[in-house]
CSV table of C-alpha atoms in Angstrom, one decimal:
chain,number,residue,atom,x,y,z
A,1,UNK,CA,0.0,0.0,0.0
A,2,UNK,CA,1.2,3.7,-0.8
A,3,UNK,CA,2.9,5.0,2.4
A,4,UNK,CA,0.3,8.2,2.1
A,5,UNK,CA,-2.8,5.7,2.1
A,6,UNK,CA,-1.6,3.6,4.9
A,7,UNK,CA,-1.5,6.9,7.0
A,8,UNK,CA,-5.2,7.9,5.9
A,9,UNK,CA,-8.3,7.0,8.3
A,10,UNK,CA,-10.5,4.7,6.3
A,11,UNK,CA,-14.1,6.6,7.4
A,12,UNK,CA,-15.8,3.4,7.3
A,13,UNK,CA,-17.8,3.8,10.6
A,14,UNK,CA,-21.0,5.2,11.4
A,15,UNK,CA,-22.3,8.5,12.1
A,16,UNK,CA,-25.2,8.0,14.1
A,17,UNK,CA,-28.8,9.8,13.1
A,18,UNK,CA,-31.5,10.6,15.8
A,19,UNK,CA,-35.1,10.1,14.4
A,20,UNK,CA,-35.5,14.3,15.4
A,21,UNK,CA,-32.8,14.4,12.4
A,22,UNK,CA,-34.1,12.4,10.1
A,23,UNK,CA,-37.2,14.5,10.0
A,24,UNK,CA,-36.3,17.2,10.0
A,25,UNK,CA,-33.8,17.1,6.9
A,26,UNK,CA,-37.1,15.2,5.3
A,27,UNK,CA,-39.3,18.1,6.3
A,28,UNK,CA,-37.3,21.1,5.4
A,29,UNK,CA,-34.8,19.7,2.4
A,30,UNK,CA,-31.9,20.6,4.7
A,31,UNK,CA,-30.1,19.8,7.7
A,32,UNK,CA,-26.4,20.6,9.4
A,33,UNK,CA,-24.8,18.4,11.5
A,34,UNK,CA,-21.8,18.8,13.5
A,35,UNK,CA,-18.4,16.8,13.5
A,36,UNK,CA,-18.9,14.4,10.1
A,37,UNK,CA,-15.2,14.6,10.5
A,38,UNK,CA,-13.2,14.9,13.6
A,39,UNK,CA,-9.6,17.1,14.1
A,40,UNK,CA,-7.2,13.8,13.3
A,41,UNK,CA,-9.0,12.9,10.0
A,42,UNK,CA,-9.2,16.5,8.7
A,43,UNK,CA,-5.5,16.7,9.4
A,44,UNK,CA,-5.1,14.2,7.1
A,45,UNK,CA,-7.4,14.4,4.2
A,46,UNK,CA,-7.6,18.8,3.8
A,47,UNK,CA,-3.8,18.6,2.3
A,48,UNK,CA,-5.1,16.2,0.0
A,49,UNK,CA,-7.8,17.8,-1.6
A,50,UNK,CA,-6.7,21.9,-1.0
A,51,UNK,CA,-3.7,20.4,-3.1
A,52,UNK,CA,-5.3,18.8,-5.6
A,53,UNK,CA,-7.7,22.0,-6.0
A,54,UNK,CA,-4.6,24.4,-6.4
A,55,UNK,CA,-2.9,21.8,-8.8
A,56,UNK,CA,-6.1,21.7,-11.5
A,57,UNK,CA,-7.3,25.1,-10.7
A,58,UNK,CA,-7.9,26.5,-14.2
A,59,UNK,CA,-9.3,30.3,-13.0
A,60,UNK,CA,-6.5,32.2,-14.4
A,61,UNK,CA,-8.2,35.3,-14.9
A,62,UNK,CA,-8.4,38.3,-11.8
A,63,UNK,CA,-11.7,38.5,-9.8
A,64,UNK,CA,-12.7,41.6,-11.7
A,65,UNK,CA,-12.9,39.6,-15.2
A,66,UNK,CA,-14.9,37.1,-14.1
A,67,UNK,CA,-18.7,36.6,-14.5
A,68,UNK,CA,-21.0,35.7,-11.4
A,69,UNK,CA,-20.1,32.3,-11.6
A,70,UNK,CA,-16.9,32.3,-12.1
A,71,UNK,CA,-16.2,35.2,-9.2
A,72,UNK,CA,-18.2,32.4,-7.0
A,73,UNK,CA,-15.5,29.6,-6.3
A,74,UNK,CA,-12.9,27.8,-7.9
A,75,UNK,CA,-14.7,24.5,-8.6
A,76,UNK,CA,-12.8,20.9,-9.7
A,77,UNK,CA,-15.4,18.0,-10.0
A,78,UNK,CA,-14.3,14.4,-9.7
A,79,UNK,CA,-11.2,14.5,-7.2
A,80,UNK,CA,-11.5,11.0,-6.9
A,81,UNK,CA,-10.8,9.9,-9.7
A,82,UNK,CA,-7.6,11.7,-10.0
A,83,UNK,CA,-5.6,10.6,-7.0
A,84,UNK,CA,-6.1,7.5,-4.8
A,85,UNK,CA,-6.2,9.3,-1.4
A,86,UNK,CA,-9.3,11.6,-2.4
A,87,UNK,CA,-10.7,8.3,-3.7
A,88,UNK,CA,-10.7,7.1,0.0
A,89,UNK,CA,-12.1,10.5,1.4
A,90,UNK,CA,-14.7,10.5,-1.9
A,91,UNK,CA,-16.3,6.8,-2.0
A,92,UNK,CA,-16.4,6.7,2.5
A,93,UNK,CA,-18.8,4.9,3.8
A,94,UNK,CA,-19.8,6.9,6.4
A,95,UNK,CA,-20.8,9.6,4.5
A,96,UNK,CA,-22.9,7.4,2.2
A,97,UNK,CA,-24.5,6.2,5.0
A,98,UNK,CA,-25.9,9.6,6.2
A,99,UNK,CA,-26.4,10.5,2.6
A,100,UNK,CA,-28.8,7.2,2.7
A,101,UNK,CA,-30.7,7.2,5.6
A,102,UNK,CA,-32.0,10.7,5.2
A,103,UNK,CA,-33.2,10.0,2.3
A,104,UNK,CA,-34.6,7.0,3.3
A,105,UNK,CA,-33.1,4.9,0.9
A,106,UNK,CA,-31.0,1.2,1.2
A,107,UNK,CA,-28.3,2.1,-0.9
A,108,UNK,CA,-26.6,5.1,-2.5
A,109,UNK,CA,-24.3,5.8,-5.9
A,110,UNK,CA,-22.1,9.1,-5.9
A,111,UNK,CA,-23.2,11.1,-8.7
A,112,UNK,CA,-19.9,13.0,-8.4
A,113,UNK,CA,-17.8,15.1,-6.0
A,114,UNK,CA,-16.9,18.9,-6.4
A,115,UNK,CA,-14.4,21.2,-4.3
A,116,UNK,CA,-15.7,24.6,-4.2
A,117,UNK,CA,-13.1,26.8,-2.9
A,118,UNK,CA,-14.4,30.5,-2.7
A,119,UNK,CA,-11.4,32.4,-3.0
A,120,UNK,CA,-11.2,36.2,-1.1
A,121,UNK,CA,-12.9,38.3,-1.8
A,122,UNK,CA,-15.0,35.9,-4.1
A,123,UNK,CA,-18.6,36.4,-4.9
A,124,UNK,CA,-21.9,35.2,-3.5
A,125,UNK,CA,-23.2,32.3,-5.2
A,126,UNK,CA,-26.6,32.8,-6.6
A,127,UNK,CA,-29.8,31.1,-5.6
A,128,UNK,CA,-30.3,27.7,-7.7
A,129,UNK,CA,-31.5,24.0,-7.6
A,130,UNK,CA,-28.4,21.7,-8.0
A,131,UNK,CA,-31.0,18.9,-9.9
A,132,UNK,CA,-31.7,21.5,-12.9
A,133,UNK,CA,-28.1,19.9,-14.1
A,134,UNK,CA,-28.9,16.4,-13.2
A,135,UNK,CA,-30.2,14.1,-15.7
A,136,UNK,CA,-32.1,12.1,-13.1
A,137,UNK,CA,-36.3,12.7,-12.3
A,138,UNK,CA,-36.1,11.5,-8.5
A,139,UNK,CA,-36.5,13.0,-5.0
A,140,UNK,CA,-33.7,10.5,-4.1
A,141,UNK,CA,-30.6,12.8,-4.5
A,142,UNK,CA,-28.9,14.6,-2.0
A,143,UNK,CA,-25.3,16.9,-1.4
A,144,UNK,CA,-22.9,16.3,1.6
A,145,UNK,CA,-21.4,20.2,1.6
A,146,UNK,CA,-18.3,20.6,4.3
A,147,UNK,CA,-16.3,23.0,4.8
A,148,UNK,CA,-12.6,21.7,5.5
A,149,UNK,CA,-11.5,25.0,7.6
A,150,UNK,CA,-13.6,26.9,10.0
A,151,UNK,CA,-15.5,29.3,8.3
A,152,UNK,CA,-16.7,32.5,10.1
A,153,UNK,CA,-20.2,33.4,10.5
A,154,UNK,CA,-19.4,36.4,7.6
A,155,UNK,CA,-18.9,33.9,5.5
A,156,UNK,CA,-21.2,31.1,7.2
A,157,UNK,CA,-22.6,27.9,5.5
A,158,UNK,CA,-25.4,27.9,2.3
A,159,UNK,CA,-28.7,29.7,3.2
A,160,UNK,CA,-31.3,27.2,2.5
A,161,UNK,CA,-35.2,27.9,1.0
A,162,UNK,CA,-36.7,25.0,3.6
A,163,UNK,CA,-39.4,23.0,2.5
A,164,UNK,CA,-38.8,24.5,-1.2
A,165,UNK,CA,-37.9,21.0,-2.3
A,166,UNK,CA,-41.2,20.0,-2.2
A,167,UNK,CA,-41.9,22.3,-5.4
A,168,UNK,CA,-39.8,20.2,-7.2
A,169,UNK,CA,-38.6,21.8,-10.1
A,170,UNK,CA,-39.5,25.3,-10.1
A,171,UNK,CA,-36.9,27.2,-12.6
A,172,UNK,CA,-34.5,25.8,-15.3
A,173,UNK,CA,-32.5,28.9,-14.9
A,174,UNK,CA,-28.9,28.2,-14.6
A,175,UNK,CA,-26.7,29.7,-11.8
A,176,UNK,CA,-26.5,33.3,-13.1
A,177,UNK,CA,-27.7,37.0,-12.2
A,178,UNK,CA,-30.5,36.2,-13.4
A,179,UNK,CA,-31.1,32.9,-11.2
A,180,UNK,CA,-30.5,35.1,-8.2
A,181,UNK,CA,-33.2,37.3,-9.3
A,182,UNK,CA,-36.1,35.4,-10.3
A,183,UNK,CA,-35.6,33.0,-7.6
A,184,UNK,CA,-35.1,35.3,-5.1
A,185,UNK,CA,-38.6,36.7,-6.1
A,186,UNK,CA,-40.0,33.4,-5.8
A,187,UNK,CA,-38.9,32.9,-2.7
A,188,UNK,CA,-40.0,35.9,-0.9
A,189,UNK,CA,-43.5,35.6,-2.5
A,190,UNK,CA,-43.9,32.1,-1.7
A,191,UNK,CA,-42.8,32.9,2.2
A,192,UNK,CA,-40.1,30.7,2.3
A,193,UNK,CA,-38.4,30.3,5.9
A,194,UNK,CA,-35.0,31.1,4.9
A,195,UNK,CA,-31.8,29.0,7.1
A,196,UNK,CA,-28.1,30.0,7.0
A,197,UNK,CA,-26.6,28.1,9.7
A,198,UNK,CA,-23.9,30.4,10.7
A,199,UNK,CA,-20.4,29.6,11.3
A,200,UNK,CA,-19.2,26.0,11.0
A,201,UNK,CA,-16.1,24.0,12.7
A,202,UNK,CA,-14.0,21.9,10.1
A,203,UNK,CA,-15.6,18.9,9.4
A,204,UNK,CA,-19.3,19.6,10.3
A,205,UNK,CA,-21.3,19.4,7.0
A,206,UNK,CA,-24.6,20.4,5.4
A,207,UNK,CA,-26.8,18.3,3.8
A,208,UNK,CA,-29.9,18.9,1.3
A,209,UNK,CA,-31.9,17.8,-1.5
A,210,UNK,CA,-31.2,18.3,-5.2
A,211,UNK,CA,-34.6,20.1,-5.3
A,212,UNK,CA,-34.3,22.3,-2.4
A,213,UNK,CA,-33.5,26.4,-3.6
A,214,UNK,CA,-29.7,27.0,-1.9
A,215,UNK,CA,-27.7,30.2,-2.1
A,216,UNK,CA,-23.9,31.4,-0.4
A,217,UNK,CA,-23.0,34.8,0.5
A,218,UNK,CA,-19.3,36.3,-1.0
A,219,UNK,CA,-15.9,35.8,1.1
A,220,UNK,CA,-15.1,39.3,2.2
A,221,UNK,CA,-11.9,37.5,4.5
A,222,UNK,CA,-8.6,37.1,3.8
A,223,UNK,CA,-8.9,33.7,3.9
A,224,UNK,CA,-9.7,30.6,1.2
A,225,UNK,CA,-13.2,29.7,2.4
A,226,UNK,CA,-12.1,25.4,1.4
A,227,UNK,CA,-15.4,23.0,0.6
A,228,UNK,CA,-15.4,19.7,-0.6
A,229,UNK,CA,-19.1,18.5,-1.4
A,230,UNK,CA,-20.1,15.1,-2.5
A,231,UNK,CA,-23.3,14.7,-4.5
A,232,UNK,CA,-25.3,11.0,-4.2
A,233,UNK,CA,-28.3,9.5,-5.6
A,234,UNK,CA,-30.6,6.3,-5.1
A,235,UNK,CA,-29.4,3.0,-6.3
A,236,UNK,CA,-31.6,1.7,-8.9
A,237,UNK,CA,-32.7,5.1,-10.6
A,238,UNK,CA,-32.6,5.3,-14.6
A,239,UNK,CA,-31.3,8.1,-16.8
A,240,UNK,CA,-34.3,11.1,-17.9
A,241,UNK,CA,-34.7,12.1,-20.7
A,242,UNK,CA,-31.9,15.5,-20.8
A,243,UNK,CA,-34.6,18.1,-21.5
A,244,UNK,CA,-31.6,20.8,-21.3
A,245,UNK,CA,-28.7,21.3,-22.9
A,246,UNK,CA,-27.3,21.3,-19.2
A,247,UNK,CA,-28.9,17.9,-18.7
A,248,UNK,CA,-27.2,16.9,-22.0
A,249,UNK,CA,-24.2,17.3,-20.9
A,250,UNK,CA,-24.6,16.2,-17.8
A,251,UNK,CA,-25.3,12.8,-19.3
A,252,UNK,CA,-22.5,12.7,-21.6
A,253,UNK,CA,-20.0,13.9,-18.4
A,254,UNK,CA,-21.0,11.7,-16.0
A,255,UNK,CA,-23.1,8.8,-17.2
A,256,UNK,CA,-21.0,8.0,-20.0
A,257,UNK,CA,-22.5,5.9,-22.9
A,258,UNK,CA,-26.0,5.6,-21.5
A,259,UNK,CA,-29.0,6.9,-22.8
A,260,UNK,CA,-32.3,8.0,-21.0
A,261,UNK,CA,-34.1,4.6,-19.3
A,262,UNK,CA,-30.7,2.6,-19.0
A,263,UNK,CA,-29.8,2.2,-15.1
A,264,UNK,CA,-28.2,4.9,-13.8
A,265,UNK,CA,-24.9,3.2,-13.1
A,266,UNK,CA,-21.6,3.8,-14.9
A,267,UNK,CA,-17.9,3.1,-13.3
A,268,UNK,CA,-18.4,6.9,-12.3
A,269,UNK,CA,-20.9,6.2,-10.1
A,270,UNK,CA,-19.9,3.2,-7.3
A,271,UNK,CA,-22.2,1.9,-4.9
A,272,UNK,CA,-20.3,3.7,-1.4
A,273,UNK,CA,-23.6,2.0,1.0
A,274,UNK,CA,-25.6,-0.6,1.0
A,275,UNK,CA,-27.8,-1.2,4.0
């Protein structure tokens, strides 16, 4: 075994769930809960991934170039499939266990992962449905979001719509300006109770459905503001029919060679829990 994997905790236990947790995330499409990942694993796993991040970082261009998603975070999708340690922090069981159980579901596929780092003095990140870009017409998905540093309450974690995920889809806008705005209208007319958690330790993570309207405020610290999120869905689902181009290639990217009614399961998207 490589001398760095030997030295990496394997995050096969369990994370317990109360029943108070469980229905709450099922209520309002949302929950945070503290300590996924304790001090000693952090320790070991952040230099892994802010490395990898700052290796395939493609932004070259200065904040003021940028448009509103690109001034949002630096964002590298599929760390594990590029080095064998974020493979073992990626495709933990532990986390697919959480992802499964709050869903309510026996087993669970990772879609694929994403770091978001926000960079200082980057931009809020508009209001949006992840499952817009998702090729998949389920209930059944859900995104593990944690930060890997402490992040202040200036910064704080996603504000959530709650209960918005029972709309399903409401808006095929992509992330953008205009995203921000018409949602943001929606929201406020549809009174709904809008959660930001706050600050949150290292290692305590967000979770919430594909469906359920999510937003960040900018980074006005000096500091890199370090996420790792990890996006899963139901075992057993099949491919829908893209009805976007962001759908499209959505398919192509991460369900490679399948078309709309195969099973959703490609060697980019392992089983990580099974009941």
């Amino acid at each position: 075994m490589d001398n760095k994997l030997a030295g990496l905790p394997p995050l096969d236990d369990s994370y317990e769930l109360t029943n108070e947790q469980t229905e709450a995330y099922r209520r309002d499409g949302h929950i945070l809960l503290r300590g996924v990942v304790n001090g000693a694993e952090l320790e070991a796993y952040r230099p892994v991934i802010r490395d990898l991040v700052m290796e395939l970082n493609y932004q070259t261009k200065p904040m003021h170039e940028r448009d509103t998603y690109g001034k949002a975070f630096i964002q590298i999708i599929n760390l594990w499939r590029k080095s064998e340690a974020a493979k073992r922090f990626v495709l933990a069981r532990r986390f697919g266990k959480i992802a499964a159980e709050l869903m309510g579901v026996d087993a669970v596929r990772v879609y694929h992962d994403q770091a978001l780092f926000k960079e200082p003095g980057g931009g809020h990140t508009p209001w949006h449905q992840d499952q817009i870009y998702w090729p998949l017409d389920t209930d059944k998905t859900i995104t593990m979001w944690m930060p890997l540093v402490p992040i202040p309450e200036e910064v704080g974690s996603m504000t959530f719509a709650s209960e918005s995920q029972r709309k399903g889809l409401i808006d095929r806008v992509e992330i953008s300006d205009e995203s921000h705005r018409t949602l943001q209208q929606y929201i406020d007319g549809k009174g709904f109770r809008k959660v930001n958690y706050g600050a949150m330790a290292a290692g305590d993570a967000t979770f919430h459905s594909g469906w359920t309207l999510h937003a960040a405020q900018g980074n006005p610290t000096d500091a890199m503001r370090e996420v790792m999120t990890i996006i899963y869905y139901a075992d057993g689902l099949t491919v829908a029919e893209p009805d976007s181009k962001a759908r499209q290639n959505d398919m192509r990217a991460f369900f490679p060679g399948l078309k709309p009614g195969d099973l959703a399961a490609t060697e980019l998207n392992p089983v990580v829990y099974r009941k």
